[in-house]
Coordinates of C-alpha atoms in Angstrom, one line a residue:
Chain J
X1 CA -0.1 0.0 0.1
X2 CA 1.6 3.3 -1.0
X3 CA -0.3 5.5 1.0
X4 CA -2.3 7.4 -1.7
X5 CA -5.9 8.0 -1.4
X6 CA -8.5 9.4 -4.0
X7 CA -11.4 11.2 -3.2
X8 CA -14.4 10.7 -4.3
X9 CA -14.0 7.2 -5.7
X10 CA -17.4 7.4 -7.7
X11 CA -18.9 10.7 -8.8
X12 CA -21.8 11.7 -11.4
X13 CA -22.2 15.1 -12.3
X14 CA -24.0 17.2 -14.8
X15 CA -22.4 19.0 -17.8
X16 CA -21.2 22.6 -16.9
X17 CA -20.6 21.9 -13.1
X18 CA -17.4 22.2 -11.4
X19 CA -15.8 18.9 -10.0
X20 CA -12.8 18.9 -7.6
X21 CA -11.0 15.3 -7.4
X22 CA -8.5 14.9 -4.2
X23 CA -5.4 13.0 -4.1
X24 CA -3.9 12.6 -0.5
X25 CA -0.5 11.1 0.1
X26 CA 1.0 10.1 3.5
X27 CA 4.6 9.3 2.0
X28 CA 5.7 13.0 1.7
X29 CA 7.0 12.8 -2.0
X30 CA 7.5 15.7 -4.2
X31 CA 6.2 14.4 -7.1
X32 CA 2.6 13.7 -8.1
X33 CA 0.5 13.0 -11.0
X34 CA -2.9 13.1 -12.7
X35 CA -3.8 10.7 -15.3
X36 CA -7.0 9.9 -17.0
X37 CA -7.6 6.5 -18.3
X38 CA -10.0 5.9 -21.4
X39 CA -10.4 2.8 -23.7
X40 CA -8.4 2.9 -26.6
X41 CA -6.0 5.8 -25.3
X42 CA -4.4 4.2 -22.3
X43 CA -3.2 6.7 -19.6
X44 CA -2.7 10.3 -20.7
X45 CA -0.9 12.8 -18.4
X46 CA -3.2 15.7 -17.4
X47 CA -0.9 17.8 -15.1
X48 CA 1.8 16.9 -12.4
X49 CA 3.5 18.5 -9.7
X50 CA 7.1 18.8 -8.7
X51 CA 6.5 20.5 -5.4
X52 CA 4.4 22.5 -3.4
X53 CA 2.9 25.0 -5.9
X54 CA 5.1 23.9 -8.5
X55 CA 2.8 22.1 -11.1
X56 CA 3.1 21.8 -15.1
X57 CA 0.8 20.5 -18.0
X58 CA 0.8 17.1 -19.5
X59 CA -0.5 15.7 -22.6
X60 CA -4.4 16.9 -22.1
X61 CA -4.4 19.8 -19.8
X62 CA -7.2 21.7 -21.4
X63 CA -10.2 22.0 -19.2
X64 CA -8.4 21.1 -16.2
X65 CA -6.6 22.8 -13.5
X66 CA -4.7 21.7 -10.6
X67 CA -3.4 23.1 -7.1
X68 CA -0.9 21.8 -4.7
X69 CA -1.1 24.0 -1.4
X70 CA 0.6 21.5 0.7
X71 CA 3.0 18.4 -0.1
X72 CA 0.4 15.7 0.8
X73 CA -2.6 16.7 -1.2
X74 CA -2.8 17.6 -5.2
X75 CA -6.5 18.7 -6.2
X76 CA -7.6 18.3 -9.7
X77 CA -10.3 20.4 -10.9
X78 CA -12.8 20.6 -13.6
X79 CA -14.1 23.9 -14.0
X80 CA -16.9 23.2 -16.3
X81 CA -17.4 19.4 -16.6
X82 CA -18.0 18.1 -20.1
X83 CA -19.1 14.7 -21.3
X84 CA -15.7 14.3 -22.9
X85 CA -14.3 14.5 -19.4
X86 CA -16.0 11.4 -18.3
X87 CA -13.3 9.0 -17.6
X88 CA -11.4 7.1 -14.9
X89 CA -8.9 9.5 -13.2
X90 CA -5.9 8.4 -11.6
X91 CA -3.6 9.9 -8.9
X92 CA 0.2 8.7 -8.8
X93 CA 3.3 9.5 -6.8
X94 CA 6.8 9.2 -7.7
X95 CA 9.8 8.1 -5.4
X96 CA 12.0 10.1 -7.5
X97 CA 13.0 12.0 -4.7
X98 CA 14.3 9.1 -3.1
X99 CA 16.3 7.6 -5.8
X100 CA 13.7 5.2 -7.0
X101 CA 13.8 6.7 -10.3
X102 CA 10.6 6.9 -12.2
X103 CA 8.7 4.3 -10.6
X104 CA 5.0 5.6 -10.0
X105 CA 2.6 4.3 -7.2
X106 CA -0.9 4.7 -8.3
X107 CA -4.3 5.2 -6.5
X108 CA -7.3 3.3 -6.7
X109 CA -8.8 5.7 -9.4
X110 CA -11.7 8.0 -9.3
X111 CA -14.5 7.1 -11.9
X112 CA -16.4 10.2 -13.1
X113 CA -19.4 10.2 -15.3
X114 CA -20.6 13.6 -16.7
X115 CA -24.3 13.5 -18.0
Chain E
X1 CA 8.8 15.3 -26.9
X2 CA 8.9 11.5 -25.8
X3 CA 6.2 9.2 -27.1
X4 CA 5.2 5.3 -26.5
X5 CA 4.0 3.1 -29.0
X6 CA 2.3 -0.3 -28.3
X7 CA 1.8 -2.1 -31.4
X8 CA -1.0 -4.3 -30.4
X9 CA -4.1 -3.4 -28.8
X10 CA -4.9 -7.0 -27.8
X11 CA -2.9 -10.3 -27.8
X12 CA -4.6 -13.5 -27.5
X13 CA -2.5 -16.5 -26.4
X14 CA -3.0 -20.1 -25.1
X15 CA -2.0 -20.8 -21.5
X16 CA 1.6 -22.0 -20.9
X17 CA 2.7 -20.5 -24.6
X18 CA 5.3 -17.7 -24.8
X19 CA 4.1 -14.2 -25.4
X20 CA 5.7 -10.9 -26.3
X21 CA 4.3 -7.7 -25.9
X22 CA 5.7 -4.8 -28.2
X23 CA 6.8 -1.2 -27.4
X24 CA 8.7 1.3 -29.1
X25 CA 9.5 4.6 -28.0
X26 CA 10.3 8.0 -29.5
X27 CA 13.0 10.4 -28.0
X28 CA 16.1 12.0 -29.2
X29 CA 17.6 11.7 -25.7
X30 CA 18.3 9.1 -23.3
X31 CA 15.2 7.5 -21.7
X32 CA 14.0 5.3 -18.7
X33 CA 11.2 2.8 -19.6
X34 CA 8.7 1.1 -17.7
X35 CA 6.3 -1.7 -17.8
X36 CA 3.4 -1.6 -15.7
X37 CA 0.5 -4.1 -15.4
X38 CA -3.4 -3.3 -14.3
X39 CA -5.3 -6.3 -13.3
X40 CA -9.0 -6.3 -13.9
X41 CA -10.6 -3.4 -11.8
X42 CA -7.3 -2.6 -10.1
X43 CA -4.7 0.3 -10.3
X44 CA -1.4 -0.2 -12.1
X45 CA 1.7 -1.7 -10.6
X46 CA 5.2 -1.7 -11.8
X47 CA 6.4 -4.9 -13.4
X48 CA 9.8 -3.9 -14.6
X49 CA 11.9 -1.1 -15.5
X50 CA 15.2 -0.1 -17.4
X51 CA 17.2 2.9 -16.2
X52 CA 20.9 1.9 -17.3
X53 CA 23.2 -1.2 -17.3
X54 CA 22.1 -4.4 -18.8
X55 CA 19.8 -4.4 -21.4
X56 CA 17.9 -7.4 -20.4
X57 CA 15.5 -6.6 -17.5
X58 CA 13.6 -9.1 -15.3
X59 CA 10.5 -8.2 -13.3
X60 CA 7.9 -9.8 -11.3
X61 CA 5.7 -12.8 -12.1
X62 CA 8.5 -14.3 -14.6
X63 CA 8.6 -11.2 -17.0
X64 CA 11.2 -9.8 -18.8
X65 CA 12.1 -7.2 -21.1
X66 CA 14.9 -6.3 -23.4
X67 CA 16.0 -2.6 -24.2
X68 CA 17.4 -2.2 -27.7
X69 CA 18.6 1.4 -28.4
X70 CA 19.0 1.0 -32.1
X71 CA 15.5 -0.2 -32.6
X72 CA 13.9 2.0 -29.8
X73 CA 12.1 -0.7 -28.3
X74 CA 11.4 -2.4 -25.2
X75 CA 9.5 -5.5 -25.9
X76 CA 8.1 -7.5 -22.9
X77 CA 8.5 -11.4 -23.0
X78 CA 7.1 -14.2 -20.8
X79 CA 8.2 -17.9 -21.7
X80 CA 5.1 -19.2 -20.4
X81 CA 2.0 -17.5 -19.4
X82 CA -0.8 -18.3 -16.8
X83 CA -4.3 -17.4 -16.7
X84 CA -3.4 -15.1 -13.9
X85 CA -1.4 -13.0 -16.3
X86 CA -4.8 -11.9 -17.8
X87 CA -4.6 -8.3 -17.7
X88 CA -3.6 -4.9 -19.6
X89 CA -0.1 -4.0 -20.0
X90 CA 1.3 -0.5 -20.4
X91 CA 4.6 0.4 -21.7
X92 CA 5.8 3.8 -20.2
X93 CA 8.8 6.3 -20.8
X94 CA 10.3 9.2 -19.2
X95 CA 13.4 11.4 -20.3
X96 CA 16.3 11.4 -17.9
X97 CA 16.3 14.4 -15.8
X98 CA 12.8 15.3 -16.5
X99 CA 9.4 14.7 -14.6
X100 CA 7.0 13.7 -17.2
X101 CA 6.2 9.9 -17.6
X102 CA 4.1 9.1 -20.7
X103 CA 2.2 6.0 -21.2
X104 CA 1.3 3.8 -24.3
X105 CA -2.3 3.0 -24.9
X106 CA -1.9 -0.5 -23.3
X107 CA -2.2 -4.1 -24.7
X108 CA -4.8 -6.3 -23.3
X109 CA -3.6 -9.9 -23.0
X110 CA -6.0 -12.5 -22.8
X111 CA -5.1 -16.1 -22.1
X112 CA -6.9 -18.9 -23.8
X113 CA -7.5 -22.2 -22.0

């Protein structure tokens, strides 16, 4: 167990509403990531963070924003959800800052449905 | 920018037969390479990784992969598969010194009885 908790695990919302997904870690790692998983697309990087208040865009960042105000929490926000954002969202942490280069530890995923 | 191509979206194979899952990457600089596995209704876990050194990397559950720089490939192999290997397998690449880790689209391994 890598000490990663995602919430909510399941959410159904309507088009146009804001949604925030939370990723919480107990490992005190610097690097945190948000991916979305869709059939036929695999995992695509949305945003990642390399420290408190330090974030960068991934492959599919449009329509998403993130915040990292403290080491343990990485929030993903959909300002105005669309049906194309229906997906399973995975948070991951990297042990890169402790010499375990590149290995990611994943949360259990958050399934979001936008009607 | 780095990218990963998994050439097969699905691979059916008979139980106890060998299997190879193909992965090619694109990068102009040195990379780290990974294979992750996702069992049904679960998150992803690391199967094996190549950072440097020996090009043949051994992972968990009897899997191994070979890094081929000239062909920019990192194919995953297992000499004899078991029904419990049914899963989706993802190849991933990271450029050395950078933080982004990019995944391929995945290959579903179907084990036939």
